[in-house]
Amino acid sequence: QVQLVESGGGLVQPGGSLRLSCAASGIIFSNYGMGWYRQVPGKQRELVAGIGRYFTTNYADSAKGRFTISRDNAKNTVYLQMNSLKPEDTAVYYCNYLGPQTTWGQGTQVTVSS
């Protein structure tokens, strides 16, 4: 059974940084491209950053230059380093596969506010 557990969110001031982590279990992690998604109430979940099986990365325009996605296959974990955070980054952040997703985890709340 696949399980994705996100952590690392919190309240941060504009311009601050956070590092999100997502621990996966029940899968051969290295076989999957992974993505970080975010959702604001009333809006569709959107892909923020992705990292492929061979570590190729891609970013939404809103994340380019500020966010960095990485993965550690030995730890079955994908990370999202977020710098220069803006109030519009406030959302619940989730990880999941790139492409067809599996069951979503609980997410981690990121709030950017002064």
mmCIF file of N, CA and C in Angstrom:
data_model
loop_
_atom_site.group_PDB
_atom_site.id
_atom_site.type_symbol
_atom_site.label_atom_id
_atom_site.label_comp_id
_atom_site.label_asym_id
_atom_site.label_seq_id
_atom_site.Cartn_x
_atom_site.Cartn_y
_atom_site.Cartn_z
ATOM 1 N N GLN A 1 0.848 -1.190 0.000
ATOM 2 C CA GLN A 1 0.000 0.000 0.000
ATOM 3 C C GLN A 1 0.883 1.239 0.000
ATOM 4 N N VAL A 2 0.640 2.112 -0.963
ATOM 5 C CA VAL A 2 1.435 3.329 -1.083
ATOM 6 C C VAL A 2 1.054 4.306 0.018
ATOM 7 N N GLN A 3 2.061 4.905 0.615
ATOM 8 C CA GLN A 3 1.809 5.959 1.593
ATOM 9 C C GLN A 3 2.781 7.105 1.335
ATOM 10 N N LEU A 4 2.242 8.304 1.287
ATOM 11 C CA LEU A 4 3.034 9.517 1.105
ATOM 12 C C LEU A 4 2.792 10.421 2.293
ATOM 13 N N VAL A 5 3.857 10.817 2.980
ATOM 14 C CA VAL A 5 3.733 11.628 4.187
ATOM 15 C C VAL A 5 4.556 12.895 4.017
ATOM 16 N N GLU A 6 3.844 14.020 3.938
ATOM 17 C CA GLU A 6 4.492 15.313 3.769
ATOM 18 C C GLU A 6 4.745 15.966 5.121
ATOM 19 N N SER A 7 5.807 16.745 5.202
ATOM 20 C CA SER A 7 6.125 17.476 6.432
ATOM 21 C C SER A 7 6.976 18.689 6.090
ATOM 22 N N GLY A 8 7.131 19.570 7.075
ATOM 23 C CA GLY A 8 8.022 20.710 6.914
ATOM 24 C C GLY A 8 7.333 22.040 6.688
ATOM 25 N N GLY A 9 6.031 22.043 6.581
ATOM 26 C CA GLY A 9 5.320 23.293 6.387
ATOM 27 C C GLY A 9 5.301 24.125 7.650
ATOM 28 N N GLY A 10 4.736 25.313 7.525
ATOM 29 C CA GLY A 10 4.638 26.185 8.682
ATOM 30 C C GLY A 10 4.315 27.598 8.274
ATOM 31 N N LEU A 11 4.439 28.484 9.245
ATOM 32 C CA LEU A 11 4.198 29.913 9.036
ATOM 33 C C LEU A 11 5.551 30.594 8.846
ATOM 34 N N VAL A 12 5.679 31.353 7.782
ATOM 35 C CA VAL A 12 6.931 32.037 7.491
ATOM 36 C C VAL A 12 6.627 33.419 6.957
ATOM 37 N N GLN A 13 7.514 34.346 7.212
ATOM 38 C CA GLN A 13 7.330 35.705 6.708
ATOM 39 C C GLN A 13 7.708 35.780 5.231
ATOM 40 N N PRO A 14 7.142 36.730 4.521
ATOM 41 C CA PRO A 14 7.562 36.922 3.118
ATOM 42 C C PRO A 14 9.073 37.083 3.024
ATOM 43 N N GLY A 15 9.646 36.419 2.018
ATOM 44 C CA GLY A 15 11.094 36.414 1.859
ATOM 45 C C GLY A 15 11.787 35.273 2.568
ATOM 46 N N GLY A 16 11.059 34.564 3.396
ATOM 47 C CA GLY A 16 11.644 33.466 4.153
ATOM 48 C C GLY A 16 11.744 32.185 3.354
ATOM 49 N N SER A 17 12.206 31.137 4.033
ATOM 50 C CA SER A 17 12.445 29.847 3.389
ATOM 51 C C SER A 17 11.828 28.716 4.203
ATOM 52 N N LEU A 18 11.498 27.658 3.503
ATOM 53 C CA LEU A 18 11.054 26.413 4.113
ATOM 54 C C LEU A 18 11.576 25.255 3.276
ATOM 55 N N ARG A 19 11.761 24.132 3.920
ATOM 56 C CA ARG A 19 12.123 22.904 3.213
ATOM 57 C C ARG A 19 11.086 21.841 3.520
ATOM 58 N N LEU A 20 10.384 21.435 2.505
ATOM 59 C CA LEU A 20 9.381 20.392 2.647
ATOM 60 C C LEU A 20 9.988 19.029 2.356
ATOM 61 N N SER A 21 9.471 18.016 3.037
ATOM 62 C CA SER A 21 9.906 16.644 2.810
ATOM 63 C C SER A 21 8.689 15.769 2.555
ATOM 64 N N CYS A 22 8.878 14.746 1.759
ATOM 65 C CA CYS A 22 7.817 13.776 1.514
ATOM 66 C C CYS A 22 8.444 12.393 1.545
ATOM 67 N N ALA A 23 8.032 11.618 2.525
ATOM 68 C CA ALA A 23 8.532 10.257 2.671
ATOM 69 C C ALA A 23 7.535 9.286 2.047
ATOM 70 N N ALA A 24 8.031 8.431 1.169
ATOM 71 C CA ALA A 24 7.178 7.465 0.487
ATOM 72 C C ALA A 24 7.460 6.061 0.997
ATOM 73 N N SER A 25 6.421 5.268 1.068
ATOM 74 C CA SER A 25 6.578 3.870 1.450
ATOM 75 C C SER A 25 5.620 3.033 0.622
ATOM 76 N N GLY A 26 5.929 1.745 0.528
ATOM 77 C CA GLY A 26 5.061 0.840 -0.212
ATOM 78 C C GLY A 26 5.300 0.837 -1.706
ATOM 79 N N ILE A 27 6.368 1.501 -2.161
ATOM 80 C CA ILE A 27 6.669 1.548 -3.584
ATOM 81 C C ILE A 27 8.173 1.403 -3.785
ATOM 82 N N ILE A 28 8.559 1.063 -5.001
ATOM 83 C CA ILE A 28 9.973 1.146 -5.378
ATOM 84 C C ILE A 28 10.179 2.579 -5.836
ATOM 85 N N PHE A 29 10.574 3.406 -4.900
ATOM 86 C CA PHE A 29 10.565 4.868 -5.068
ATOM 87 C C PHE A 29 11.337 5.307 -6.303
ATOM 88 N N SER A 30 12.467 4.670 -6.544
ATOM 89 C CA SER A 30 13.331 5.107 -7.642
ATOM 90 C C SER A 30 12.691 4.890 -9.017
ATOM 91 N N ASN A 31 11.620 4.133 -9.070
ATOM 92 C CA ASN A 31 10.942 3.876 -10.341
ATOM 93 C C ASN A 31 9.997 4.998 -10.766
ATOM 94 N N TYR A 32 9.786 5.968 -9.873
ATOM 95 C CA TYR A 32 8.748 6.969 -10.115
ATOM 96 C C TYR A 32 9.294 8.377 -10.219
ATOM 97 N N GLY A 33 8.784 9.116 -11.216
ATOM 98 C CA GLY A 33 8.941 10.550 -11.170
ATOM 99 C C GLY A 33 8.024 11.107 -10.099
ATOM 100 N N MET A 34 8.507 12.087 -9.383
ATOM 101 C CA MET A 34 7.748 12.641 -8.250
ATOM 102 C C MET A 34 7.547 14.139 -8.431
ATOM 103 N N GLY A 35 6.440 14.611 -7.910
ATOM 104 C CA GLY A 35 6.145 16.029 -8.017
ATOM 105 C C GLY A 35 5.651 16.600 -6.708
ATOM 106 N N TRP A 36 5.834 17.890 -6.568
ATOM 107 C CA TRP A 36 5.214 18.655 -5.495
ATOM 108 C C TRP A 36 4.066 19.453 -6.104
ATOM 109 N N TYR A 37 2.924 19.343 -5.478
ATOM 110 C CA TYR A 37 1.714 20.018 -5.910
ATOM 111 C C TYR A 37 1.238 20.912 -4.776
ATOM 112 N N ARG A 38 0.417 21.894 -5.112
ATOM 113 C CA ARG A 38 -0.167 22.714 -4.060
ATOM 114 C C ARG A 38 -1.611 23.043 -4.415
ATOM 115 N N GLN A 39 -2.364 23.287 -3.369
ATOM 116 C CA GLN A 39 -3.783 23.595 -3.551
ATOM 117 C C GLN A 39 -4.228 24.668 -2.589
ATOM 118 N N VAL A 40 -4.936 25.620 -3.135
ATOM 119 C CA VAL A 40 -5.568 26.687 -2.364
ATOM 120 C C VAL A 40 -7.063 26.412 -2.372
ATOM 121 N N PRO A 41 -7.755 26.638 -1.260
ATOM 122 C CA PRO A 41 -9.210 26.392 -1.244
ATOM 123 C C PRO A 41 -9.912 27.069 -2.402
ATOM 124 N N GLY A 42 -10.759 26.298 -3.085
ATOM 125 C CA GLY A 42 -11.523 26.833 -4.197
ATOM 126 C C GLY A 42 -10.815 26.794 -5.529
ATOM 127 N N LYS A 43 -9.557 26.326 -5.522
ATOM 128 C CA LYS A 43 -8.805 26.245 -6.763
ATOM 129 C C LYS A 43 -8.319 24.822 -7.002
ATOM 130 N N GLN A 44 -7.984 24.543 -8.249
ATOM 131 C CA GLN A 44 -7.472 23.223 -8.589
ATOM 132 C C GLN A 44 -6.060 23.051 -8.060
ATOM 133 N N ARG A 45 -5.746 21.803 -7.745
ATOM 134 C CA ARG A 45 -4.391 21.476 -7.354
ATOM 135 C C ARG A 45 -3.475 21.691 -8.554
ATOM 136 N N GLU A 46 -2.301 22.286 -8.308
ATOM 137 C CA GLU A 46 -1.390 22.560 -9.408
ATOM 138 C C GLU A 46 -0.016 21.965 -9.123
ATOM 139 N N LEU A 47 0.656 21.565 -10.199
ATOM 140 C CA LEU A 47 2.016 21.050 -10.077
ATOM 141 C C LEU A 47 2.983 22.219 -9.948
ATOM 142 N N VAL A 48 3.797 22.172 -8.913
ATOM 143 C CA VAL A 48 4.761 23.235 -8.652
ATOM 144 C C VAL A 48 6.141 22.854 -9.181
ATOM 145 N N ALA A 49 6.544 21.610 -8.949
ATOM 146 C CA ALA A 49 7.870 21.158 -9.364
ATOM 147 C C ALA A 49 7.849 19.644 -9.514
ATOM 148 N N GLY A 50 8.644 19.136 -10.442
ATOM 149 C CA GLY A 50 8.735 17.702 -10.659
ATOM 150 C C GLY A 50 10.168 17.262 -10.830
ATOM 151 N N ILE A 51 10.415 16.013 -10.458
ATOM 152 C CA ILE A 51 11.744 15.429 -10.654
ATOM 153 C C ILE A 51 11.554 14.020 -11.186
ATOM 154 N N GLY A 52 12.178 13.729 -12.294
ATOM 155 C CA GLY A 52 12.008 12.446 -12.936
ATOM 156 C C GLY A 52 12.849 11.354 -12.304
ATOM 157 N N ARG A 53 12.690 10.153 -12.847
ATOM 158 C CA ARG A 53 13.445 9.005 -12.355
ATOM 159 C C ARG A 53 14.947 9.237 -12.466
ATOM 160 N N TYR A 54 15.327 9.983 -13.474
ATOM 161 C CA TYR A 54 16.751 10.217 -13.709
ATOM 162 C C TYR A 54 17.150 11.632 -13.317
ATOM 163 N N PHE A 55 16.359 12.210 -12.396
ATOM 164 C CA PHE A 55 16.683 13.467 -11.727
ATOM 165 C C PHE A 55 16.500 14.698 -12.604
ATOM 166 N N THR A 56 15.855 14.551 -13.742
ATOM 167 C CA THR A 56 15.499 15.733 -14.523
ATOM 168 C C THR A 56 14.423 16.516 -13.782
ATOM 169 N N THR A 57 14.599 17.820 -13.710
ATOM 170 C CA THR A 57 13.651 18.637 -12.956
ATOM 171 C C THR A 57 12.903 19.608 -13.870
ATOM 172 N N ASN A 58 11.718 19.968 -13.435
ATOM 173 C CA ASN A 58 10.956 21.007 -14.114
ATOM 174 C C ASN A 58 10.151 21.760 -13.080
ATOM 175 N N TYR A 59 9.829 22.999 -13.399
ATOM 176 C CA TYR A 59 9.175 23.901 -12.447
ATOM 177 C C TYR A 59 8.070 24.693 -13.120
ATOM 178 N N ALA A 60 7.037 24.974 -12.343
ATOM 179 C CA ALA A 60 6.045 25.945 -12.784
ATOM 180 C C ALA A 60 6.722 27.308 -12.855
ATOM 181 N N ASP A 61 6.196 28.159 -13.715
ATOM 182 C CA ASP A 61 6.797 29.491 -13.857
ATOM 183 C C ASP A 61 6.852 30.211 -12.512
ATOM 184 N N SER A 62 5.854 30.007 -11.684
ATOM 185 C CA SER A 62 5.785 30.692 -10.390
ATOM 186 C C SER A 62 6.886 30.233 -9.433
ATOM 187 N N ALA A 63 7.475 29.071 -9.707
ATOM 188 C CA ALA A 63 8.471 28.501 -8.808
ATOM 189 C C ALA A 63 9.907 28.660 -9.323
ATOM 190 N N LYS A 64 10.058 28.938 -10.585
ATOM 191 C CA LYS A 64 11.396 28.998 -11.178
ATOM 192 C C LYS A 64 12.258 30.059 -10.485
ATOM 193 N N GLY A 65 13.474 29.655 -10.163
ATOM 194 C CA GLY A 65 14.410 30.564 -9.531
ATOM 195 C C GLY A 65 14.254 30.690 -8.030
ATOM 196 N N ARG A 66 13.173 30.144 -7.478
ATOM 197 C CA ARG A 66 12.946 30.239 -6.034
ATOM 198 C C ARG A 66 12.876 28.871 -5.362
ATOM 199 N N PHE A 67 12.332 27.893 -6.055
ATOM 200 C CA PHE A 67 12.139 26.555 -5.481
ATOM 201 C C PHE A 67 13.120 25.578 -6.113
ATOM 202 N N THR A 68 13.549 24.601 -5.329
ATOM 203 C CA THR A 68 14.413 23.533 -5.832
ATOM 204 C C THR A 68 13.883 22.193 -5.351
ATOM 205 N N ILE A 69 13.607 21.307 -6.291
ATOM 206 C CA ILE A 69 13.158 19.963 -5.941
ATOM 207 C C ILE A 69 14.349 19.018 -6.014
ATOM 208 N N SER A 70 14.388 18.080 -5.093
ATOM 209 C CA SER A 70 15.452 17.083 -5.087
ATOM 210 C C SER A 70 14.886 15.782 -4.527
ATOM 211 N N ARG A 71 15.646 14.716 -4.701
ATOM 212 C CA ARG A 71 15.200 13.427 -4.188
ATOM 213 C C ARG A 71 16.385 12.638 -3.663
ATOM 214 N N ASP A 72 16.097 11.802 -2.687
ATOM 215 C CA ASP A 72 17.085 10.889 -2.127
ATOM 216 C C ASP A 72 16.469 9.498 -2.203
ATOM 217 N N ASN A 73 16.869 8.737 -3.194
ATOM 218 C CA ASN A 73 16.250 7.422 -3.386
ATOM 219 C C ASN A 73 16.585 6.451 -2.259
ATOM 220 N N ALA A 74 17.721 6.655 -1.617
ATOM 221 C CA ALA A 74 18.086 5.786 -0.488
ATOM 222 C C ALA A 74 17.146 5.985 0.692
ATOM 223 N N LYS A 75 16.564 7.173 0.791
ATOM 224 C CA LYS A 75 15.650 7.486 1.889
ATOM 225 C C LYS A 75 14.194 7.514 1.436
ATOM 226 N N ASN A 76 13.941 7.184 0.167
ATOM 227 C CA ASN A 76 12.570 7.222 -0.366
ATOM 228 C C ASN A 76 11.902 8.568 -0.082
ATOM 229 N N THR A 77 12.647 9.632 -0.288
ATOM 230 C CA THR A 77 12.167 10.948 0.091
ATOM 231 C C THR A 77 12.404 11.952 -1.035
ATOM 232 N N VAL A 78 11.420 12.816 -1.225
ATOM 233 C CA VAL A 78 11.558 13.930 -2.151
ATOM 234 C C VAL A 78 11.427 15.220 -1.348
ATOM 235 N N TYR A 79 12.206 16.215 -1.726
ATOM 236 C CA TYR A 79 12.271 17.480 -0.988
ATOM 237 C C TYR A 79 11.866 18.640 -1.882
ATOM 238 N N LEU A 80 11.421 19.710 -1.234
ATOM 239 C CA LEU A 80 11.194 20.968 -1.944
ATOM 240 C C LEU A 80 11.767 22.089 -1.086
ATOM 241 N N GLN A 81 12.855 22.656 -1.552
ATOM 242 C CA GLN A 81 13.431 23.827 -0.902
ATOM 243 C C GLN A 81 12.772 25.065 -1.494
ATOM 244 N N MET A 82 12.159 25.846 -0.638
ATOM 245 C CA MET A 82 11.436 27.039 -1.088
ATOM 246 C C MET A 82 12.079 28.270 -0.481
ATOM 247 N N ASN A 83 12.570 29.138 -1.320
ATOM 248 C CA ASN A 83 13.195 30.387 -0.892
ATOM 249 C C ASN A 83 12.410 31.575 -1.417
ATOM 250 N N SER A 84 12.683 32.721 -0.854
ATOM 251 C CA SER A 84 12.022 33.966 -1.293
ATOM 252 C C SER A 84 10.513 33.780 -1.357
ATOM 253 N N LEU A 85 9.959 33.232 -0.308
ATOM 254 C CA LEU A 85 8.533 32.916 -0.308
ATOM 255 C C LEU A 85 7.678 34.174 -0.361
ATOM 256 N N LYS A 86 6.547 34.032 -1.024
ATOM 257 C CA LYS A 86 5.607 35.138 -1.223
ATOM 258 C C LYS A 86 4.254 34.737 -0.631
ATOM 259 N N PRO A 87 3.434 35.711 -0.278
ATOM 260 C CA PRO A 87 2.105 35.372 0.245
ATOM 261 C C PRO A 87 1.311 34.472 -0.708
ATOM 262 N N GLU A 88 1.500 34.617 -1.993
ATOM 263 C CA GLU A 88 0.763 33.789 -2.953
ATOM 264 C C GLU A 88 1.245 32.348 -2.985
ATOM 265 N N ASP A 89 2.306 32.032 -2.269
ATOM 266 C CA ASP A 89 2.733 30.639 -2.130
ATOM 267 C C ASP A 89 1.949 29.911 -1.041
ATOM 268 N N THR A 90 1.143 30.649 -0.311
ATOM 269 C CA THR A 90 0.336 30.033 0.745
ATOM 270 C C THR A 90 -0.599 28.985 0.148
ATOM 271 N N ALA A 91 -0.513 27.769 0.667
ATOM 272 C CA ALA A 91 -1.296 26.653 0.137
ATOM 273 C C ALA A 91 -0.995 25.418 0.968
ATOM 274 N N VAL A 92 -1.749 24.366 0.715
ATOM 275 C CA VAL A 92 -1.386 23.043 1.217
ATOM 276 C C VAL A 92 -0.557 22.371 0.128
ATOM 277 N N TYR A 93 0.589 21.871 0.519
ATOM 278 C CA TYR A 93 1.526 21.260 -0.424
ATOM 279 C C TYR A 93 1.482 19.740 -0.262
ATOM 280 N N TYR A 94 1.442 19.079 -1.405
ATOM 281 C CA TYR A 94 1.366 17.623 -1.460
ATOM 282 C C TYR A 94 2.461 17.086 -2.382
ATOM 283 N N CYS A 95 2.872 15.872 -2.150
ATOM 284 C CA CYS A 95 3.704 15.194 -3.135
ATOM 285 C C CYS A 95 2.900 14.043 -3.735
ATOM 286 N N ASN A 96 3.287 13.659 -4.922
ATOM 287 C CA ASN A 96 2.651 12.528 -5.591
ATOM 288 C C ASN A 96 3.460 12.214 -6.830
ATOM 289 N N TYR A 97 3.040 11.154 -7.519
ATOM 290 C CA TYR A 97 3.716 10.802 -8.756
ATOM 291 C C TYR A 97 3.522 11.907 -9.793
ATOM 292 N N LEU A 98 4.461 12.025 -10.704
ATOM 293 C CA LEU A 98 4.209 12.747 -11.938
ATOM 294 C C LEU A 98 3.353 11.839 -12.811
ATOM 295 N N GLY A 99 2.456 12.404 -13.587
ATOM 296 C CA GLY A 99 1.562 11.580 -14.386
ATOM 297 C C GLY A 99 0.427 11.067 -13.519
ATOM 298 N N PRO A 100 -0.125 9.902 -13.800
ATOM 299 C CA PRO A 100 -1.253 9.397 -12.999
ATOM 300 C C PRO A 100 -0.866 9.290 -11.522
ATOM 301 N N GLN A 101 -1.659 9.961 -10.695
ATOM 302 C CA GLN A 101 -1.294 10.012 -9.285
ATOM 303 C C GLN A 101 -1.878 8.840 -8.503
ATOM 304 N N THR A 102 -1.277 8.607 -7.345
ATOM 305 C CA THR A 102 -1.796 7.628 -6.413
ATOM 306 C C THR A 102 -2.566 8.362 -5.321
ATOM 307 N N THR A 103 -2.930 7.639 -4.282
ATOM 308 C CA THR A 103 -3.683 8.243 -3.185
ATOM 309 C C THR A 103 -2.905 9.409 -2.586
ATOM 310 N N TRP A 104 -3.583 10.524 -2.373
ATOM 311 C CA TRP A 104 -2.928 11.703 -1.827
ATOM 312 C C TRP A 104 -2.723 11.566 -0.322
ATOM 313 N N GLY A 105 -1.619 12.135 0.151
ATOM 314 C CA GLY A 105 -1.379 12.211 1.582
ATOM 315 C C GLY A 105 -2.160 13.358 2.188
ATOM 316 N N GLN A 106 -1.816 13.680 3.429
ATOM 317 C CA GLN A 106 -2.553 14.732 4.129
ATOM 318 C C GLN A 106 -2.058 16.127 3.762
ATOM 319 N N GLY A 107 -0.886 16.196 3.144
ATOM 320 C CA GLY A 107 -0.335 17.486 2.783
ATOM 321 C C GLY A 107 0.285 18.197 3.971
ATOM 322 N N THR A 108 0.952 19.296 3.669
ATOM 323 C CA THR A 108 1.534 20.134 4.720
ATOM 324 C C THR A 108 1.221 21.588 4.391
ATOM 325 N N GLN A 109 0.728 22.302 5.403
ATOM 326 C CA GLN A 109 0.277 23.679 5.194
ATOM 327 C C GLN A 109 1.474 24.625 5.191
ATOM 328 N N VAL A 110 1.533 25.457 4.179
ATOM 329 C CA VAL A 110 2.513 26.531 4.110
ATOM 330 C C VAL A 110 1.751 27.853 4.117
ATOM 331 N N THR A 111 2.087 28.694 5.075
ATOM 332 C CA THR A 111 1.452 30.006 5.181
ATOM 333 C C THR A 111 2.539 31.069 5.169
ATOM 334 N N VAL A 112 2.440 31.966 4.201
ATOM 335 C CA VAL A 112 3.416 33.043 4.078
ATOM 336 C C VAL A 112 2.702 34.348 4.410
ATOM 337 N N SER A 113 3.057 34.907 5.543
ATOM 338 C CA SER A 113 2.359 36.088 6.017
ATOM 339 C C SER A 113 3.239 36.843 6.992
ATOM 340 N N SER A 114 3.073 38.159 6.996
ATOM 341 C CA SER A 114 3.795 38.973 7.969
ATOM 342 C C SER A 114 2.916 39.209 9.200
#
